[in-house]
Amino acid sequence: MRLLMAVLCSASFALAANAQAIDVRSGQHDGFVRLIIDLPERVEVKVENWREEAVITLPGQEFTFETSRVFDRISRDRVRDVIGEEEAAKLRVSLGCNCSVSTFWHGKSLLVLDVRDTDTVFPSIADRAPPASQDDMPVASAATEEERQPNQRLTIRQGSLSLAASLAKRQLKPESDVQEEAANAEQPSVLEETDPAEPLASEVREHLVKQLSRAATQGLISPRSQITPPTTAQVAETVPEEVTEPVSSTTAGHINLRAQSSIDRDFLAVLEEGMRGHSANVCVDGAVLDVGSWGSDSPFAQQVGPLRKDLIGEFDQVNLDAVADLTRLYLYFGFGAEARHTLSLVEDLSDNRDIYLALSAIMEDGHASNLALANQLHCDGPAALWAILSYETLPQDTQINKDAALRAFDALPRQLRSHLGPSLSRRFLDAGDPQTAENVIRILNRLEETVTAEADLVEAEIDLADGENAKAVEGLEAVVETNTEISAKALIELIDTSLKSENAVSYDHAILAGAYLQQNRGGELERDLARVYLIGLAASGAFDQSYEERLRLASSLPPELLQEVDSDVLNQLTQSADEITFLRHVFVSSNEERSRLNATASNAAATRLVDLGFADAARPFIEQETRGRLERERKILRAKISLMEGRPKQAEADLLDVEGDDAELLRAKARGIAGDHLAAADTYAELGDRENSMRQAWLAEDWTRLLQAEESALSSGAALALLNESNAQETENEGQDGSSDRVLSMNRGLIQQSSAARETIEDVLVFNPSPEAE
C-alpha cells in the first residue's frame, strides 16, 4: 500500500521524464586528452576510429550526452568537437590530429576515453560502406517508436482506466514483464483502447526506485535488508593519471541503479581536479614555469598599470588574457596574495590555473597546499625548484633533481631569489642536506641586494648543523643586531644554542627576549620567546627575576610549556646557584610543582639535596616512578635517603632488581648498619674494597680473615685475639688439672705478652678510631 501511494505521488512528474543525461568531462594531459563518462553501470561499448572522427556507441542504451562543458578544460587542437546524438547512445569525437581513441573502465562504472597520437592511418569516414536502403530496413512500429520517445505526450481517453487504477490492478508487475508487454503491444499514437499503465509502468517504476535509492544513499530511509556500504578503500580507489572514481550505489535485487547525491558531486569535483592535474610521470614544460620572463626591470607601476586597465573589457566582461598576464606579473614580483585575488576574478583561466595558484601560495605562505607541483621533484628545469618550494617538508626517499633546482633558482629575478632563497635553503637543511643548503646561500651572497637577514639566519643554522657553534653564534648575534622581523627568531636560536652547549646566556639577551615576548603576544613566536626568556634569565644567573617573571606569566602560558620552563630553570638552579639560593627556591616549591617536573631535573635536584644532607626535602622529587636510566637513578637515590634515615632494610628493598657496583656498595653499607658484618665484609671484598672489608671482618670478629690483612695492626690484633682465646682455653684446662707449677708458668707467659698486647691495641685504635675520636 505504501509503495502504491508513493507511485501515485510520483506519477504526476513521471510523465515528463527524459532519457538520462550523462555528463562528459574532460582533462588536458601532456601528450593526450582524456574524456570521462560517468555511467550508472558498465555496459557494452563499441569504438569506431576514423581519420576525421571517432564514434563511441553504447548499444541498447537510451543515454543522452551533455557535452556543453567539454571544452572548459581542454583546447580544440587535438579534439575539435564532441557531439552526442539524441536518437542513440552515441558520441562523436571530431579529431584535429592523427589520433586514436582508446577506452577502459575504471572501477564499477567510469568509462575513460583517451585521445592519443598514433602512427596508424585510419580510413576516411567517407570510405565507410553506405547504410542499407529503406527497403532493406525494418519498419519500426508506432509502439516501438513511442518506447524510444519517452517525451511524447500521451492522451488518455475518457472512460478508460485511470493510471492509478491501472497500476493498482496490475499490482506493479516486475519491470521485465512490463517492458515485455510494452514491446509486444500494438499501441497507436493516442492510447484509446489499451491500458494506459502499460507504457508508463516501467518509467514510473524506474523513477520511483531511483528516488528511493537516492534517499537511502543520503540516510533518509533504511532498507529492510542490510546493505554493506562501500569501504574507505573502495571510495579512495584511483586509476593511473590520478583519476578518482565517484562513489556509486546499487540496490539489491534485479534492479541495478545508481543514486547520486551531493556527496557524489563532491567526489566528481575531486575527479575533475585530478583530471586537471598532471601525470605523476610527466613533467611540466619549462616554458609554463619560466617566471623570470613574466616581467622586466621596469618599475612595477609602469608594468601593472596597463594590465589592470585592461582587466575589464567591453560589456563589463573580464579580459582573460589580461587576468593571465597580471597574475604572472604579480608572481614575477613575488606578490602571492595579489596573484591569488586576480585568479579569483574568473572561474577558469586556463590549464595552468592550478600551477598559478600553487605559485601564489608559495609566494605568500611559503608552501602550496594543492598538488599541482608536488610530483615534479625529479624533473629537469624549473619544475623541480617549484616542486621543492611547494613542500613544507621534503619527502624522504624521493628522487630530487637538486642541480636543476639550483639552476632554476639562479635564473630567477633578484627579488624572487631574495624572497625565496632562505626558504629553499631551509628545505634542504631540514632534509639533512646542509651542503645543498649552503649552495643556495652562496647564490644569494653573489649580489649584495639578495643578501637578507633571513639568509644570514639560515647560514648560521647551516653552521650549527656542521658543528661550527662559535661561527654560528657570531652569525646569530649579527642577525639579532639588525633589529628586523627575523631578529626575534634569531634570538631564540641564539639562546637555545647557548643552553645546549651549557654556556652562560647574556643577561642582555634574556631581557631582549622579554621585550620581543611583549611585542609578539598572541603571535607564533610567543611560546618560544617566553621559554627562552625565563630559562635565559636563570642561565644568566638572575634566578630571583626568573621565578618572579614565571609567576607573572603563568596564567598566560599552557601547562606543557610551564612544565618545560620549570624543569629547565630548576636544572640551571641546581647546576649554577649557590647553596643558599638553591635551598631557598627549592624549599618554597610545592609538591604539586615538583610532581610536574621532568625526571632529569627532579633527579638532579634530589641528588644535590642528598649531598647537602636534606633527605626529607629530596624524597618528594623522586617519589613518582619513571623508566629506564632515570628510574634506576631514582632507586639509588631512594636507597641513599633510606640509609640517611637509618632504615637499612628499606634501603635494600629500594635496590631490588638494581645491579651495578654503586648498588652493591649501598647494599654493603645497609648490611653493615643492620649488623650483618660478615655479609658486608663479603660484599666489600667482591667490590675490591679491602679496607672496608677488613673493618667489617673486625666488627664480625672474623680473626682468621684478619690474619690476611695487609695492615699490621689488624693482623697483629687478630693474632692477639686468637692467642687470648687459646690462653683462655689453656687456663681452663690448667685449672681443671690443679697443678700450681703449670699455672705459674702460664701466668709468667701472659705477663711477658702484655707489653706486646698494649702496643697492638694502640695500633688497632689508630687504624680504627672510635666515633668520639673522629
CSV table of C-alpha atoms in Angstrom, one decimal, residues 287-550:
chain,number,residue,atom,x,y,z
A,287,ALA,CA,58.0,27.4,-20.5
A,288,VAL,CA,55.0,27.2,-18.3
A,289,LEU,CA,57.1,27.9,-15.2
A,290,ASP,CA,59.5,30.5,-16.7
A,291,VAL,CA,58.7,33.1,-14.1
A,292,GLY,CA,61.7,35.1,-15.0
A,293,SER,CA,60.2,36.0,-18.3
A,294,TRP,CA,56.9,37.2,-16.8
A,295,GLY,CA,58.2,40.7,-16.1
A,296,SER,CA,61.0,43.1,-16.7
A,297,ASP,CA,63.3,45.5,-14.8
A,298,SER,CA,60.9,48.4,-15.5
A,299,PRO,CA,59.2,50.0,-12.4
A,300,PHE,CA,56.4,47.9,-11.1
A,301,ALA,CA,53.8,50.7,-11.5
A,302,GLN,CA,54.6,51.0,-15.2
A,303,GLN,CA,54.0,47.3,-15.8
A,304,VAL,CA,51.0,46.8,-13.6
A,305,GLY,CA,49.0,49.9,-14.7
A,306,PRO,CA,48.2,48.9,-18.3
A,307,LEU,CA,47.3,45.4,-17.3
A,308,ARG,CA,44.9,46.5,-14.5
A,309,LYS,CA,43.3,48.9,-17.0
A,310,ASP,CA,42.7,46.1,-19.5
A,311,LEU,CA,41.1,43.7,-16.9
A,312,ILE,CA,37.5,44.7,-17.8
A,313,GLY,CA,36.7,44.8,-21.5
A,314,GLU,CA,33.5,45.7,-23.4
A,315,PHE,CA,30.1,44.9,-21.8
A,316,ASP,CA,31.9,44.6,-18.4
A,317,GLN,CA,33.4,41.3,-19.5
A,318,VAL,CA,36.6,40.1,-17.8
A,319,ASN,CA,39.6,40.0,-20.2
A,320,LEU,CA,41.0,36.6,-19.7
A,321,ASP,CA,44.3,37.5,-21.3
A,322,ALA,CA,44.7,40.5,-19.0
A,323,VAL,CA,44.0,38.3,-16.0
A,324,ALA,CA,46.6,35.8,-17.0
A,325,ASP,CA,49.2,38.5,-17.7
A,326,LEU,CA,48.5,40.3,-14.5
A,327,THR,CA,48.7,37.1,-12.5
A,328,ARG,CA,52.1,36.3,-14.0
A,329,LEU,CA,53.3,39.8,-13.4
A,330,TYR,CA,52.3,39.6,-9.7
A,331,LEU,CA,54.1,36.3,-9.4
A,332,TYR,CA,57.2,37.8,-11.1
A,333,PHE,CA,57.4,40.4,-8.3
A,334,GLY,CA,56.5,37.9,-5.5
A,335,PHE,CA,53.0,39.1,-4.7
A,336,GLY,CA,51.3,35.9,-4.0
A,337,ALA,CA,48.1,37.3,-2.4
A,338,GLU,CA,47.5,39.7,-5.3
A,339,ALA,CA,48.0,36.9,-7.8
A,340,ARG,CA,45.5,34.7,-6.0
A,341,HIS,CA,43.0,37.5,-5.9
A,342,THR,CA,43.4,38.2,-9.6
A,343,LEU,CA,42.8,34.5,-10.4
A,344,SER,CA,39.6,34.6,-8.4
A,345,LEU,CA,38.1,37.1,-10.9
A,346,VAL,CA,37.3,34.2,-13.2
A,347,GLU,CA,36.2,30.6,-12.6
A,348,ASP,CA,38.7,29.2,-15.0
A,349,LEU,CA,41.7,30.8,-16.6
A,350,SER,CA,43.5,28.0,-18.4
A,351,ASP,CA,45.0,24.7,-17.9
A,352,ASN,CA,47.7,26.4,-15.8
A,353,ARG,CA,45.3,27.8,-13.2
A,354,ASP,CA,46.3,25.2,-10.6
A,355,ILE,CA,50.0,25.9,-11.2
A,356,TYR,CA,49.5,29.7,-10.8
A,357,LEU,CA,47.6,29.0,-7.5
A,358,ALA,CA,50.4,26.9,-6.3
A,359,LEU,CA,53.0,29.6,-7.1
A,360,SER,CA,50.9,32.2,-5.4
A,361,ALA,CA,50.7,30.0,-2.3
A,362,ILE,CA,54.5,29.6,-2.3
A,363,MET,CA,55.0,33.3,-2.6
A,364,GLU,CA,52.5,34.1,0.2
A,365,ASP,CA,52.5,31.1,2.6
A,366,GLY,CA,55.9,29.6,1.9
A,367,HIS,CA,54.4,26.3,0.6
A,368,ALA,CA,51.5,25.1,-1.5
A,369,SER,CA,48.6,23.1,-0.3
A,370,ASN,CA,47.4,21.8,-3.7
A,371,LEU,CA,49.3,19.1,-5.5
A,372,ALA,CA,49.8,20.8,-8.9
A,373,LEU,CA,53.6,20.7,-8.5
A,374,ALA,CA,54.2,18.1,-5.8
A,375,ASN,CA,55.1,15.3,-8.3
A,376,GLN,CA,57.7,17.4,-10.1
A,377,LEU,CA,60.7,16.8,-7.8
A,378,HIS,CA,62.5,14.6,-10.2
A,379,CYS,CA,62.0,16.9,-13.2
A,380,ASP,CA,64.6,18.9,-15.1
A,381,GLY,CA,64.2,22.6,-15.4
A,382,PRO,CA,62.2,25.0,-13.1
A,383,ALA,CA,59.6,22.3,-12.2
A,384,ALA,CA,62.0,20.8,-9.7
A,385,LEU,CA,62.6,24.1,-8.0
A,386,TRP,CA,58.9,24.9,-7.6
A,387,ALA,CA,58.1,21.4,-6.5
A,388,ILE,CA,60.7,21.7,-3.7
A,389,LEU,CA,59.2,25.0,-2.6
A,390,SER,CA,55.7,23.6,-2.7
A,391,TYR,CA,56.5,21.2,0.2
A,392,GLU,CA,56.6,22.4,3.7
A,393,THR,CA,58.9,19.4,4.5
A,394,LEU,CA,60.6,17.5,1.7
A,395,PRO,CA,59.6,13.8,1.5
A,396,GLN,CA,62.1,11.1,2.3
A,397,ASP,CA,63.5,8.5,-0.1
A,398,THR,CA,62.3,10.6,-3.1
A,399,GLN,CA,64.4,11.5,-6.1
A,400,ILE,CA,65.0,15.2,-6.2
A,401,ASN,CA,66.8,16.9,-9.0
A,402,LYS,CA,68.8,19.3,-6.9
A,403,ASP,CA,71.0,20.5,-9.7
A,404,ALA,CA,68.0,21.5,-11.8
A,405,ALA,CA,66.5,23.3,-8.9
A,406,LEU,CA,69.7,25.3,-8.2
A,407,ARG,CA,70.0,26.3,-11.9
A,408,ALA,CA,66.4,27.4,-11.9
A,409,PHE,CA,66.9,29.4,-8.7
A,410,ASP,CA,69.9,31.1,-10.1
A,411,ALA,CA,67.9,32.2,-13.1
A,412,LEU,CA,65.1,33.8,-11.0
A,413,PRO,CA,64.9,37.6,-10.9
A,414,ARG,CA,66.7,39.2,-7.9
A,415,GLN,CA,63.6,40.0,-5.9
A,416,LEU,CA,62.5,36.3,-6.0
A,417,ARG,CA,65.9,35.0,-5.1
A,418,SER,CA,66.0,37.3,-2.1
A,419,HIS,CA,62.4,36.3,-1.2
A,420,LEU,CA,62.6,32.5,-1.8
A,421,GLY,CA,66.2,31.8,-1.2
A,422,PRO,CA,66.1,31.4,2.6
A,423,SER,CA,63.0,29.1,2.3
A,424,LEU,CA,64.7,26.9,-0.3
A,425,SER,CA,67.9,26.7,1.7
A,426,ARG,CA,66.0,25.7,4.9
A,427,ARG,CA,64.1,23.0,2.9
A,428,PHE,CA,67.4,21.3,2.2
A,429,LEU,CA,68.8,21.9,5.7
A,430,ASP,CA,65.7,20.3,7.3
A,431,ALA,CA,66.0,17.4,4.9
A,432,GLY,CA,69.5,16.7,6.2
A,433,ASP,CA,71.4,18.2,3.2
A,434,PRO,CA,73.4,21.1,4.6
A,435,GLN,CA,75.7,21.1,1.5
A,436,THR,CA,72.9,22.0,-0.9
A,437,ALA,CA,71.5,24.5,1.6
A,438,GLU,CA,74.9,26.2,1.6
A,439,ASN,CA,75.0,26.2,-2.2
A,440,VAL,CA,71.7,28.2,-2.1
A,441,ILE,CA,73.3,30.7,0.3
A,442,ARG,CA,76.3,31.1,-2.0
A,443,ILE,CA,74.0,32.0,-4.8
A,444,LEU,CA,72.4,34.7,-2.6
A,445,ASN,CA,75.7,36.0,-1.5
A,446,ARG,CA,76.8,36.8,-5.0
A,447,LEU,CA,74.8,40.0,-5.0
A,448,GLU,CA,74.5,42.4,-2.1
A,449,GLU,CA,70.9,43.2,-2.8
A,450,THR,CA,69.9,39.5,-2.5
A,451,VAL,CA,71.5,39.1,0.9
A,452,THR,CA,68.9,39.5,3.7
A,453,ALA,CA,68.8,38.9,7.5
A,454,GLU,CA,66.8,35.8,6.9
A,455,ALA,CA,69.5,34.4,4.6
A,456,ASP,CA,72.1,35.2,7.3
A,457,LEU,CA,70.0,33.3,9.8
A,458,VAL,CA,69.8,30.2,7.5
A,459,GLU,CA,73.6,30.5,7.1
A,460,ALA,CA,74.0,30.4,10.9
A,461,GLU,CA,71.7,27.4,11.0
A,462,ILE,CA,73.9,25.6,8.5
A,463,ASP,CA,76.9,26.4,10.7
A,464,LEU,CA,75.1,24.8,13.6
A,465,ALA,CA,74.4,21.7,11.5
A,466,ASP,CA,78.1,21.5,10.6
A,467,GLY,CA,79.1,21.7,14.3
A,468,GLU,CA,80.6,25.2,14.0
A,469,ASN,CA,78.9,26.6,17.1
A,470,ALA,CA,81.2,29.5,17.6
A,471,LYS,CA,80.8,30.7,14.0
A,472,ALA,CA,77.0,30.2,14.3
A,473,VAL,CA,76.8,32.2,17.5
A,474,GLU,CA,78.6,35.1,15.7
A,475,GLY,CA,76.1,34.9,12.8
A,476,LEU,CA,73.1,34.8,15.1
A,477,GLU,CA,74.3,37.7,17.1
A,478,ALA,CA,74.7,39.7,13.9
A,479,VAL,CA,71.1,38.9,12.8
A,480,VAL,CA,69.8,39.9,16.3
A,481,GLU,CA,71.6,43.3,16.0
A,482,THR,CA,69.9,44.0,12.6
A,483,ASN,CA,66.7,44.6,14.6
A,484,THR,CA,64.5,43.2,11.8
A,485,GLU,CA,61.4,41.0,11.8
A,486,ILE,CA,63.7,37.9,11.8
A,487,SER,CA,65.7,39.1,14.8
A,488,ALA,CA,63.3,37.5,17.3
A,489,LYS,CA,63.7,34.1,15.7
A,490,ALA,CA,67.5,34.6,15.6
A,491,LEU,CA,67.5,35.5,19.3
A,492,ILE,CA,65.5,32.3,20.1
A,493,GLU,CA,68.1,30.2,18.3
A,494,LEU,CA,71.0,32.1,19.9
A,495,ILE,CA,69.7,31.4,23.5
A,496,ASP,CA,68.9,27.8,22.6
A,497,THR,CA,72.4,27.3,21.2
A,498,SER,CA,74.0,28.7,24.4
A,499,LEU,CA,71.8,26.4,26.6
A,500,LYS,CA,72.6,23.3,24.6
A,501,SER,CA,76.3,24.0,24.8
A,502,GLU,CA,75.9,24.7,28.5
A,503,ASN,CA,77.3,28.2,28.1
A,504,ALA,CA,76.1,31.2,30.1
A,505,VAL,CA,73.4,33.3,28.5
A,506,SER,CA,73.9,37.0,28.3
A,507,TYR,CA,71.6,38.9,30.6
A,508,ASP,CA,71.0,41.5,27.9
A,509,HIS,CA,69.9,38.8,25.5
A,510,ALA,CA,67.5,37.4,28.1
A,511,ILE,CA,66.0,40.9,28.7
A,512,LEU,CA,65.7,41.4,24.9
A,513,ALA,CA,63.8,38.1,24.7
A,514,GLY,CA,61.4,39.5,27.2
A,515,ALA,CA,60.9,42.7,25.1
A,516,TYR,CA,60.2,40.6,22.0
A,517,LEU,CA,57.8,38.5,24.0
A,518,GLN,CA,55.8,41.6,24.8
A,519,GLN,CA,55.9,42.5,21.1
A,520,ASN,CA,54.8,39.1,19.9
A,521,ARG,CA,51.9,38.4,22.3
A,522,GLY,CA,49.5,36.2,20.5
A,523,GLY,CA,51.9,35.5,17.7
A,524,GLU,CA,53.5,32.3,16.5
A,525,LEU,CA,56.8,33.1,18.4
A,526,GLU,CA,55.1,33.8,21.7
A,527,ARG,CA,55.7,30.4,23.3
A,528,ASP,CA,59.4,30.1,22.2
A,529,LEU,CA,60.1,33.6,23.4
A,530,ALA,CA,58.5,33.0,26.8
A,531,ARG,CA,60.6,29.8,27.1
A,532,VAL,CA,64.0,31.4,26.3
A,533,TYR,CA,63.1,34.5,28.3
A,534,LEU,CA,62.5,32.6,31.6
A,535,ILE,CA,65.2,30.0,31.1
A,536,GLY,CA,67.7,32.6,29.8
A,537,LEU,CA,67.2,34.7,32.9
A,538,ALA,CA,68.1,31.6,35.0
A,539,ALA,CA,71.0,30.8,32.8
A,540,SER,CA,72.3,34.3,33.2
A,541,GLY,CA,72.2,33.9,37.0
A,542,ALA,CA,69.1,36.1,37.6
A,543,PHE,CA,67.3,33.3,39.4
A,544,ASP,CA,65.1,35.5,41.5
A,545,GLN,CA,63.9,37.5,38.5
A,546,SER,CA,63.3,34.3,36.5
A,547,TYR,CA,61.0,32.9,39.2
A,548,GLU,CA,59.2,36.3,39.6
A,549,GLU,CA,58.5,36.5,35.9
A,550,ARG,CA,57.4,32.9,35.9
